[in-house]
Coordinates of C-alpha atoms in Angstrom, one line a residue:
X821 CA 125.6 104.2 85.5
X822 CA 125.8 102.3 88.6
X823 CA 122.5 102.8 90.9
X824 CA 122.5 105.4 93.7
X825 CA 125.4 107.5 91.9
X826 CA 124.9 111.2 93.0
X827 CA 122.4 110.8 95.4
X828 CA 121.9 113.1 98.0
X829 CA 121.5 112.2 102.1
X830 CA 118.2 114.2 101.9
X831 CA 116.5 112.3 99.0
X832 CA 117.1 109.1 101.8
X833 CA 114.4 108.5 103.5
X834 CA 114.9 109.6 107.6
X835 CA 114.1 107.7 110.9
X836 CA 112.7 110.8 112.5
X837 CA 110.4 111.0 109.8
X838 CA 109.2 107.7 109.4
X839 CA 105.6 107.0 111.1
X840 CA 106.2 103.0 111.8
X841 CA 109.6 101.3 111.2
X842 CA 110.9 97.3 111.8
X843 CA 114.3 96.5 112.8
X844 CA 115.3 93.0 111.6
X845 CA 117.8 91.9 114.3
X846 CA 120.4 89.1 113.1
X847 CA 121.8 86.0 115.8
X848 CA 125.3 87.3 115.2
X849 CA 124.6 91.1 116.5
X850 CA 122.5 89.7 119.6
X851 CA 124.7 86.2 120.5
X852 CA 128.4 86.6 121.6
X853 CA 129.1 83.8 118.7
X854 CA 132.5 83.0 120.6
X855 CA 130.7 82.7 124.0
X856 CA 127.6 82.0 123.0
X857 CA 125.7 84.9 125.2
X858 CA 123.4 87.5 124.8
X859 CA 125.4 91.0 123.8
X860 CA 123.6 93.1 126.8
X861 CA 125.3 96.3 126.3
X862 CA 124.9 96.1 122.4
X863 CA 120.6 95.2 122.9
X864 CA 120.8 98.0 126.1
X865 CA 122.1 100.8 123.7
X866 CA 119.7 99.4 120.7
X867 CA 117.1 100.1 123.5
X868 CA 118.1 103.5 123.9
X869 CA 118.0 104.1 120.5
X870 CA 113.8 102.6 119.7
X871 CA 113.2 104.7 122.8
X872 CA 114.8 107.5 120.8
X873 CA 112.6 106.5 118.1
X874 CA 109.4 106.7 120.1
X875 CA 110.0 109.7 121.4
X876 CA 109.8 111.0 118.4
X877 CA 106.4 109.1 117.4
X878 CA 107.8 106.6 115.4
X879 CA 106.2 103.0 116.7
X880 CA 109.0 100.3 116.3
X881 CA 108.1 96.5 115.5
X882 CA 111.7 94.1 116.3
X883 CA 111.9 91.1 114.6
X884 CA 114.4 89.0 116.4
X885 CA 116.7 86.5 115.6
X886 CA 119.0 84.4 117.9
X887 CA 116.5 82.3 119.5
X888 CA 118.6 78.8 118.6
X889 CA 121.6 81.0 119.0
X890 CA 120.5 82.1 122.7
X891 CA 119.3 78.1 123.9
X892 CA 122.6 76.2 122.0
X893 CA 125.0 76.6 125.0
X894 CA 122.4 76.4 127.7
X895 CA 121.6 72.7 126.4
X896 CA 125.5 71.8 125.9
X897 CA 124.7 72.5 121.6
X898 CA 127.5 74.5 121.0
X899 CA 130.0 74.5 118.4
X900 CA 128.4 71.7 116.7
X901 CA 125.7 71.4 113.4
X902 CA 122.8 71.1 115.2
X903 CA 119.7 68.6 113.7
X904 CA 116.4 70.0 112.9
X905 CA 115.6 68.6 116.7
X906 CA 118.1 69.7 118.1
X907 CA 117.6 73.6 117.0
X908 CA 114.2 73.6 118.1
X909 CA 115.2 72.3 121.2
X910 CA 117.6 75.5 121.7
X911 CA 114.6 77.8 119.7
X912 CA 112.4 76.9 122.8
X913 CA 115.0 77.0 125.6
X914 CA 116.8 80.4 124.0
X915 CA 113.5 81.7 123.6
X916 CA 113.2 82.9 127.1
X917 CA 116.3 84.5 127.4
X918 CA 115.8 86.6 124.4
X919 CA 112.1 87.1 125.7
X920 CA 113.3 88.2 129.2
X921 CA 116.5 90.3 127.7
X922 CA 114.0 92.6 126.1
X923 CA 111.9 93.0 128.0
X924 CA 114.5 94.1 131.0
X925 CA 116.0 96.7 128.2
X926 CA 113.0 97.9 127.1
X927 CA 111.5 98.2 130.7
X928 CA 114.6 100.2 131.4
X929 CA 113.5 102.6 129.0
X930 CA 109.9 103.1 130.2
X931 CA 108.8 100.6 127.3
X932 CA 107.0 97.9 127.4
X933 CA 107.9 94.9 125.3
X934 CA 105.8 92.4 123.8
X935 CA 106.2 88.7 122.7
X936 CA 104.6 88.0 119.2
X937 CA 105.7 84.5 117.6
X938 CA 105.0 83.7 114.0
X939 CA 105.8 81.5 110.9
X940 CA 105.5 83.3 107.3
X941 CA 102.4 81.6 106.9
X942 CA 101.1 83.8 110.0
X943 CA 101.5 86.5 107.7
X944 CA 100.8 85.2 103.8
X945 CA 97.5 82.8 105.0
X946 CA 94.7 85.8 105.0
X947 CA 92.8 85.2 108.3
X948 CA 96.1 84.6 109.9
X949 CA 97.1 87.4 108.4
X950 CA 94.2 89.7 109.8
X951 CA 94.4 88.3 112.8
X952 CA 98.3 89.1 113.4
X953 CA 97.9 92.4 111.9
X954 CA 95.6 93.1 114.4
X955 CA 96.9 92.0 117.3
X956 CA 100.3 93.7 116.2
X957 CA 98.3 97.2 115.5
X958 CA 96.4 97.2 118.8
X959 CA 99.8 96.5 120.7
X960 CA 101.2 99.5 119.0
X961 CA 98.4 101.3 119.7
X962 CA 98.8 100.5 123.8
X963 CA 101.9 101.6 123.7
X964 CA 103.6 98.9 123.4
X965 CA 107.0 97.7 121.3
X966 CA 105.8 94.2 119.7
X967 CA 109.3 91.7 119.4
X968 CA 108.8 89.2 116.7
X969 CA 110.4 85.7 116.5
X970 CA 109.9 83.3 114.1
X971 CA 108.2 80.2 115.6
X972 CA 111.2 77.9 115.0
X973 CA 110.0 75.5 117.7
X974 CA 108.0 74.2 115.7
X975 CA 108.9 75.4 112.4
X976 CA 110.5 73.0 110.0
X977 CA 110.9 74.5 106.5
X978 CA 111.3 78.1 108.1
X979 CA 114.4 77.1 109.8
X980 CA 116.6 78.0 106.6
X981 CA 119.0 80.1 105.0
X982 CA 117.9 83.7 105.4
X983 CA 114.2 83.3 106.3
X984 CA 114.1 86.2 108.9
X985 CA 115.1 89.0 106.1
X986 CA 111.5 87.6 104.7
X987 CA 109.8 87.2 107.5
X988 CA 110.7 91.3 108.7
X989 CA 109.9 92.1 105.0
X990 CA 106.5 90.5 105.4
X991 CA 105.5 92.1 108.9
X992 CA 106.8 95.5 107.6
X993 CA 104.1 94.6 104.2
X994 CA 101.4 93.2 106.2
X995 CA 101.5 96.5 109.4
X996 CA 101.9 99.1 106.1
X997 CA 105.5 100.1 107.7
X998 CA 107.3 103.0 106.4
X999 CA 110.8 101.2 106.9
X1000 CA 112.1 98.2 107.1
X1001 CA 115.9 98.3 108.9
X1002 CA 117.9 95.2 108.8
X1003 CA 120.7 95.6 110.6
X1004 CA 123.4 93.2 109.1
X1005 CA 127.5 92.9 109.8
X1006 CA 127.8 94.8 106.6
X1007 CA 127.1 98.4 106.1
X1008 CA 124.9 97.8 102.6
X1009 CA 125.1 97.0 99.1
X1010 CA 128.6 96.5 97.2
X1011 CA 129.2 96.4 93.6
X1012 CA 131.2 93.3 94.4
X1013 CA 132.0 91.6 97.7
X1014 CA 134.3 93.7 99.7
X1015 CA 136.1 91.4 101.4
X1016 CA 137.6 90.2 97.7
X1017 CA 137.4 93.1 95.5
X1018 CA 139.2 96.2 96.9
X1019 CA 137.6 97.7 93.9
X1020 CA 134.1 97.1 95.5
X1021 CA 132.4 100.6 96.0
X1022 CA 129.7 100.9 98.1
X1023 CA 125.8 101.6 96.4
X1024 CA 123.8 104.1 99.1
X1025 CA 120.8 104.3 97.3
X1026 CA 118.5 101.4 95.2
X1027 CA 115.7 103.2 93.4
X1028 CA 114.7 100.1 91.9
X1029 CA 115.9 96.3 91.6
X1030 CA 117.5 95.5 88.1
X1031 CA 119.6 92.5 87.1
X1032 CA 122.7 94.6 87.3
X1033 CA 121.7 95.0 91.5
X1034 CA 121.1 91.3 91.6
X1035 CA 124.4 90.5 90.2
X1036 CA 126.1 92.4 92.8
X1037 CA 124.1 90.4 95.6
X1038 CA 126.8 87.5 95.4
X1039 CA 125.8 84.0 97.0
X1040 CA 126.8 84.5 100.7
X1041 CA 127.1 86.4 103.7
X1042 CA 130.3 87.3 105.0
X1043 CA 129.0 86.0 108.4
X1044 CA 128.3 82.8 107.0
X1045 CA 131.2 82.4 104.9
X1046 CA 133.3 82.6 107.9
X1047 CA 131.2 79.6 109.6
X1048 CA 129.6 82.2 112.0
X1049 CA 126.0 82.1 113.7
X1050 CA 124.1 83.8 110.7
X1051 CA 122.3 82.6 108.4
X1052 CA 120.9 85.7 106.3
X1053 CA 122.4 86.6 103.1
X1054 CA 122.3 89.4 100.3
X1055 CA 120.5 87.7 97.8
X1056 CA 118.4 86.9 101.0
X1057 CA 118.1 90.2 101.6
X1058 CA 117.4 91.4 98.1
X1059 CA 114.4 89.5 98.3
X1060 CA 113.3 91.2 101.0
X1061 CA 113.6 94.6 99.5
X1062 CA 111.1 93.1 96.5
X1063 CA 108.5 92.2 98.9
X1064 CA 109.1 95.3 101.2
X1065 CA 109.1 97.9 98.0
X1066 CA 105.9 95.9 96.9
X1067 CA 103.9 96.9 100.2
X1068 CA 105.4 100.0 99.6
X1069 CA 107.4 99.8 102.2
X1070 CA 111.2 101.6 102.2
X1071 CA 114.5 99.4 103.1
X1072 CA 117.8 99.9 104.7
X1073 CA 120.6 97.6 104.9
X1074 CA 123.4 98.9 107.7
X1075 CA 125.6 97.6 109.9
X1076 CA 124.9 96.7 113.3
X1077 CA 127.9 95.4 115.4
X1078 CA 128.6 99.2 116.5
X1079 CA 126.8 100.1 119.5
X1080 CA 123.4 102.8 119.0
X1081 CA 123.2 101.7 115.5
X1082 CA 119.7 103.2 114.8
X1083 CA 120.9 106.5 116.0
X1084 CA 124.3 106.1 113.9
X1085 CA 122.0 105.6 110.1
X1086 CA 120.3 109.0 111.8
X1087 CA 123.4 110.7 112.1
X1088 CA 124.6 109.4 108.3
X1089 CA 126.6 106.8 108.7
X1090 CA 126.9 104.6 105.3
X1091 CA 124.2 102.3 104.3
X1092 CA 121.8 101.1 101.6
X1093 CA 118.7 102.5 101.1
X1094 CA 116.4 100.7 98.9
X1095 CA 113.2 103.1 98.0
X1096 CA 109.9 103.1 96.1
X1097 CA 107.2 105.7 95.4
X1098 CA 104.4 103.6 96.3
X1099 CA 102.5 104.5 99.7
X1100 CA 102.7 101.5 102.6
X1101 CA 98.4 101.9 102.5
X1102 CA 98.0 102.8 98.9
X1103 CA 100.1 99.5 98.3
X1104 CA 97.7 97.3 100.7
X1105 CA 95.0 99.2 98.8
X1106 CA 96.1 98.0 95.6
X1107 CA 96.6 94.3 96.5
X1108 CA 93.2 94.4 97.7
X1109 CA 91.2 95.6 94.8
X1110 CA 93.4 94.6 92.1
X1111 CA 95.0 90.7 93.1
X1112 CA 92.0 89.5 95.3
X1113 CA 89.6 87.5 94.2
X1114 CA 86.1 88.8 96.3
X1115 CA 84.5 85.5 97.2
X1116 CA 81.3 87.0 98.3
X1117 CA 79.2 90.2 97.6
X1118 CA 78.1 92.9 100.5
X1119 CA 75.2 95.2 99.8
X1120 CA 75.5 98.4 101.9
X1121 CA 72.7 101.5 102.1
X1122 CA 72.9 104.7 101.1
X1123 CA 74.3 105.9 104.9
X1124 CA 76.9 103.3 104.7
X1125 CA 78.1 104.3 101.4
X1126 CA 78.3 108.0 102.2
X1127 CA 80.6 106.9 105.1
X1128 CA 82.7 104.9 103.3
X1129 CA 83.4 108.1 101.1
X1130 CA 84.5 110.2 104.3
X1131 CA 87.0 107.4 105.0
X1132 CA 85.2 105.6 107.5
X1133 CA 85.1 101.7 108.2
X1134 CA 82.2 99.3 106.9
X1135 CA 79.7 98.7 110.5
X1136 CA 77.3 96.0 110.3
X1137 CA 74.2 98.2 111.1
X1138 CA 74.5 99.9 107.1
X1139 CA 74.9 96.0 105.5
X1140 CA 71.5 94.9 104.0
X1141 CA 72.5 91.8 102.6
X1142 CA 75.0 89.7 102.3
X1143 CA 75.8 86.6 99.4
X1144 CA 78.6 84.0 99.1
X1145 CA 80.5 81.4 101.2
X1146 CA 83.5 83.1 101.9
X1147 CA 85.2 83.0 105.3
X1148 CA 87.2 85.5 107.7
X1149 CA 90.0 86.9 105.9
X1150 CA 88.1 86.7 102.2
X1151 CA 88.1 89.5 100.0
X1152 CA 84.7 90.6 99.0
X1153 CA 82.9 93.2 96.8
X1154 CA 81.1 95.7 98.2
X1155 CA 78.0 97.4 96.3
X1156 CA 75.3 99.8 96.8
X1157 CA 71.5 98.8 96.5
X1158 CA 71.3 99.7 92.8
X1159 CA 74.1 97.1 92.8
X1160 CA 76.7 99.3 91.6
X1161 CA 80.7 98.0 92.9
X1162 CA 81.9 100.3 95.2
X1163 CA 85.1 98.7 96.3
X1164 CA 86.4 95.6 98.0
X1165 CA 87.6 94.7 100.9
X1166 CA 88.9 92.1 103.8
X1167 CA 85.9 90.8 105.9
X1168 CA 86.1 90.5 109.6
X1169 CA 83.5 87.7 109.3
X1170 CA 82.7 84.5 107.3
X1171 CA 79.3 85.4 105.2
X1172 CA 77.2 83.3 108.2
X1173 CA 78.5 85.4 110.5
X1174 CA 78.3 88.7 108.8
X1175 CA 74.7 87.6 107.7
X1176 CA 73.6 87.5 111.0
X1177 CA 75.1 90.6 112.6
X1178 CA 73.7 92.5 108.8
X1179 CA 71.7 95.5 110.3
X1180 CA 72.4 95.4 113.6
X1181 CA 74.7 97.8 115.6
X1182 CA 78.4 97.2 116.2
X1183 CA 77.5 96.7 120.2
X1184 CA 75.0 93.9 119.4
X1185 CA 77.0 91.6 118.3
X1186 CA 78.4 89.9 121.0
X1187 CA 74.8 88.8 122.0
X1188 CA 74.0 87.8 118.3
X1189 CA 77.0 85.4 118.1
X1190 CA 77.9 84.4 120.7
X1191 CA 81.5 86.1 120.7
X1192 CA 83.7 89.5 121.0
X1193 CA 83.7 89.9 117.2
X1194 CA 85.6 93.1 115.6
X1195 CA 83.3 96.4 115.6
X1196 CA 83.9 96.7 111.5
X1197 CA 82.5 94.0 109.2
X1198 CA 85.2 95.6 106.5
X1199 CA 88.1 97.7 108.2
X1200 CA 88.9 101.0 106.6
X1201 CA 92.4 100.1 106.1
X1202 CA 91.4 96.6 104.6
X1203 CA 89.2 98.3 101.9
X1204 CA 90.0 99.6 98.7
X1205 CA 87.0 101.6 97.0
X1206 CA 87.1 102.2 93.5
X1207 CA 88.9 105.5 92.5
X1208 CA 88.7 108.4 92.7
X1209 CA 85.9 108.0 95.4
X1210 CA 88.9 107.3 98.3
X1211 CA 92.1 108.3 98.3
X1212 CA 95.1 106.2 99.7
X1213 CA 95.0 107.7 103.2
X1214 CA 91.3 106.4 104.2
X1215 CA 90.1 110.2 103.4
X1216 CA 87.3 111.3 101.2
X1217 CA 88.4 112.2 98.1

């Protein structure tokens, strides 16, 4: 039986219903690929839609394509294969545009729009991991609507077939999103390519990734096939659904070109769905206690530890002592003073750091080092403590 046969709308996950979602936005639904400019009415009534979204307390993360697509005509690039020079040429010059597009859309909406640039290293390398994921959270926690681009003015290997389905799926894994949207020029998952087969049926809902899915993924996007300005295709996008499932993250592949298309996959129109019942946290959990390495060991008192249990982050003032040579971004163990493990987590500080700031409060520490460090040594949601002390929420079990 073909995947997603008999499913019903409300087993799909909602928009409304979803606490953080990313929209991965391709060149061709933001770049006029015949006239090489930005689609204003299109991004004005996508907008709409993420202020739709947050009205309804959903924060929304974009991550943005069309960068090279945006600069090419500005520097004369158009309608020609551009060299690896050449596109970052047009990344920085179309850069601005997009930058300045968004923001005038957003602002129209009472939002305010943010700039955020990043490579997948950004989000794979663990202190620039933390540091992004912080920086990303605290934006959404001002309010703010954070609009990703990949860094392709400097980027080499990134500029490639597809990357930005990865890079969305990685930001949606590394913020703990509930949904990833990519909005594509193709309204999901076919058993065979539609344009080819007429026989191709459409597959609304992916509980899990087999062969027989992959098989249907094709090589190419229709976009691409048709020598347009995308570069994203299904397998591309398959891919993304494996690393967005595995932060337990939901996907939906839908078509874009219309205008409000957020509001039109809320309203039912067709789509792919690709679901898992893993938990976005539980899933960050999980990668912490059971793929990391701890590179260091953190003894915590007795106060500490009974905090911990109410769902609270790791402060300097209950650390006691503090072994290893890890750095920021390492995984460590945490134990109690009878040296039992009590869980492990990301630290906030390399171990001569966290050393130093060991029993002291969280307000000291600017004094004892010199610089605005992070209040928690160990982050509640960067800390996984061993079951069944902690649930996957952060709260005591």
């Amino acid at each position: 039986m073909v995947a997603g046969s008999g499913v019903k709308p409300m087993d799909l996950p909602r928009l409304n219903h979803c606490k953080r979602v990313v929209i991965k936005i391709g060149s061709a639904l933001l770049v006029d690929d015949g006239r090489g400019v930005l689609r204003d009415d299109w991004l004005s009534a996508l907008c709409r839609d993420i202020a739709w979204m947050r009205k309804n307390g959903t924060e929304v993360l974009i991550v943005s394509s069309g960068s090279i697509a945006a600069g090419r005509r500005q520097l004369g690039l158009a309608g020609q294969a551009l060299k690896l020079e050449e596109k970052q040429a047009a990344a920085a010059t179309g850069q601005i545009t997009l930058a300045h597009a968004y923001q005038r859309h957003l602002g129209n909406q009472g939002v305010i729009a943010s700039q955020i640039l990043l490579t997948p290293a950004d989000t794979e390398e663990r202190r620039r991991h933390l540091n992004a994921r912080a920086t990303i959270l605290q934006l959404l926690n001002l309010g703010a609507v954070p609009v990703i681009n990949e860094n392709d003015t400097v980027a080499t290997a990134e500029i490639r077939y597809g990357d930005n389905d990865r890079l969305a799926a990685r930001v949606a894994s590394m913020v703990s999103a509930d949904a990833l949207i990519l909005l594509s020029d193709i309204d999901g998952l076919y058993t065979a390519n539609p344009n080819r087969d007429n026989t191709a049926r459409h597959i609304p809902h992916v509980p899990r990734i087999t062969a027989e899915i992959e098989a249907m993924a094709g090589d190419v996007t229709l976009s691409a096939e048709q020598g347009g300005i995308s570069t994203g295709g299904m397998v591309t996008k398959l891919e993304a659904a494996k690393i967005a499932l595995a932060g337990g993250c939901a996907m939906a592949i839908a078509k874009g070109q219309g205008l409000n298309p957020l509001q039109a996959i809320h309203e039912g129109a067709p789509c792919t769905w690709f679901t898992t019942d893993i938990k976005p946290l539980a899933a960050r959990k999980q990668w912490i206690a059971g793929t990391l390495k701890p590179m260091g060991t953190i003894t915590i008192d007795d106060g500490a530890a009974a905090a911990l249990t109410r769902g609270k982050s790791l402060l300097p003032a209950g650390v006691t002592s503090v072994k290893g040579g890890f750095q920021r971004g390492d995984p460590v163990a945490i134990i109690d003073r009878d040296g039992h493990r009590l869980g492990a987590g990301l630290s906030s500080y390399n171990a001569r750091d966290a050393g130093k700031i060991a029993g002291h409060h969280s307000s000291e520490i600017s004094d004892i080092l010199g610089y605005e460090g992070r209040a928690a040594l160990i982050h509640r949601d960067d800390m996984a403590l061993e079951s069944p002390v902690i649930t996957a929420k952060g709260d005591a079990a």
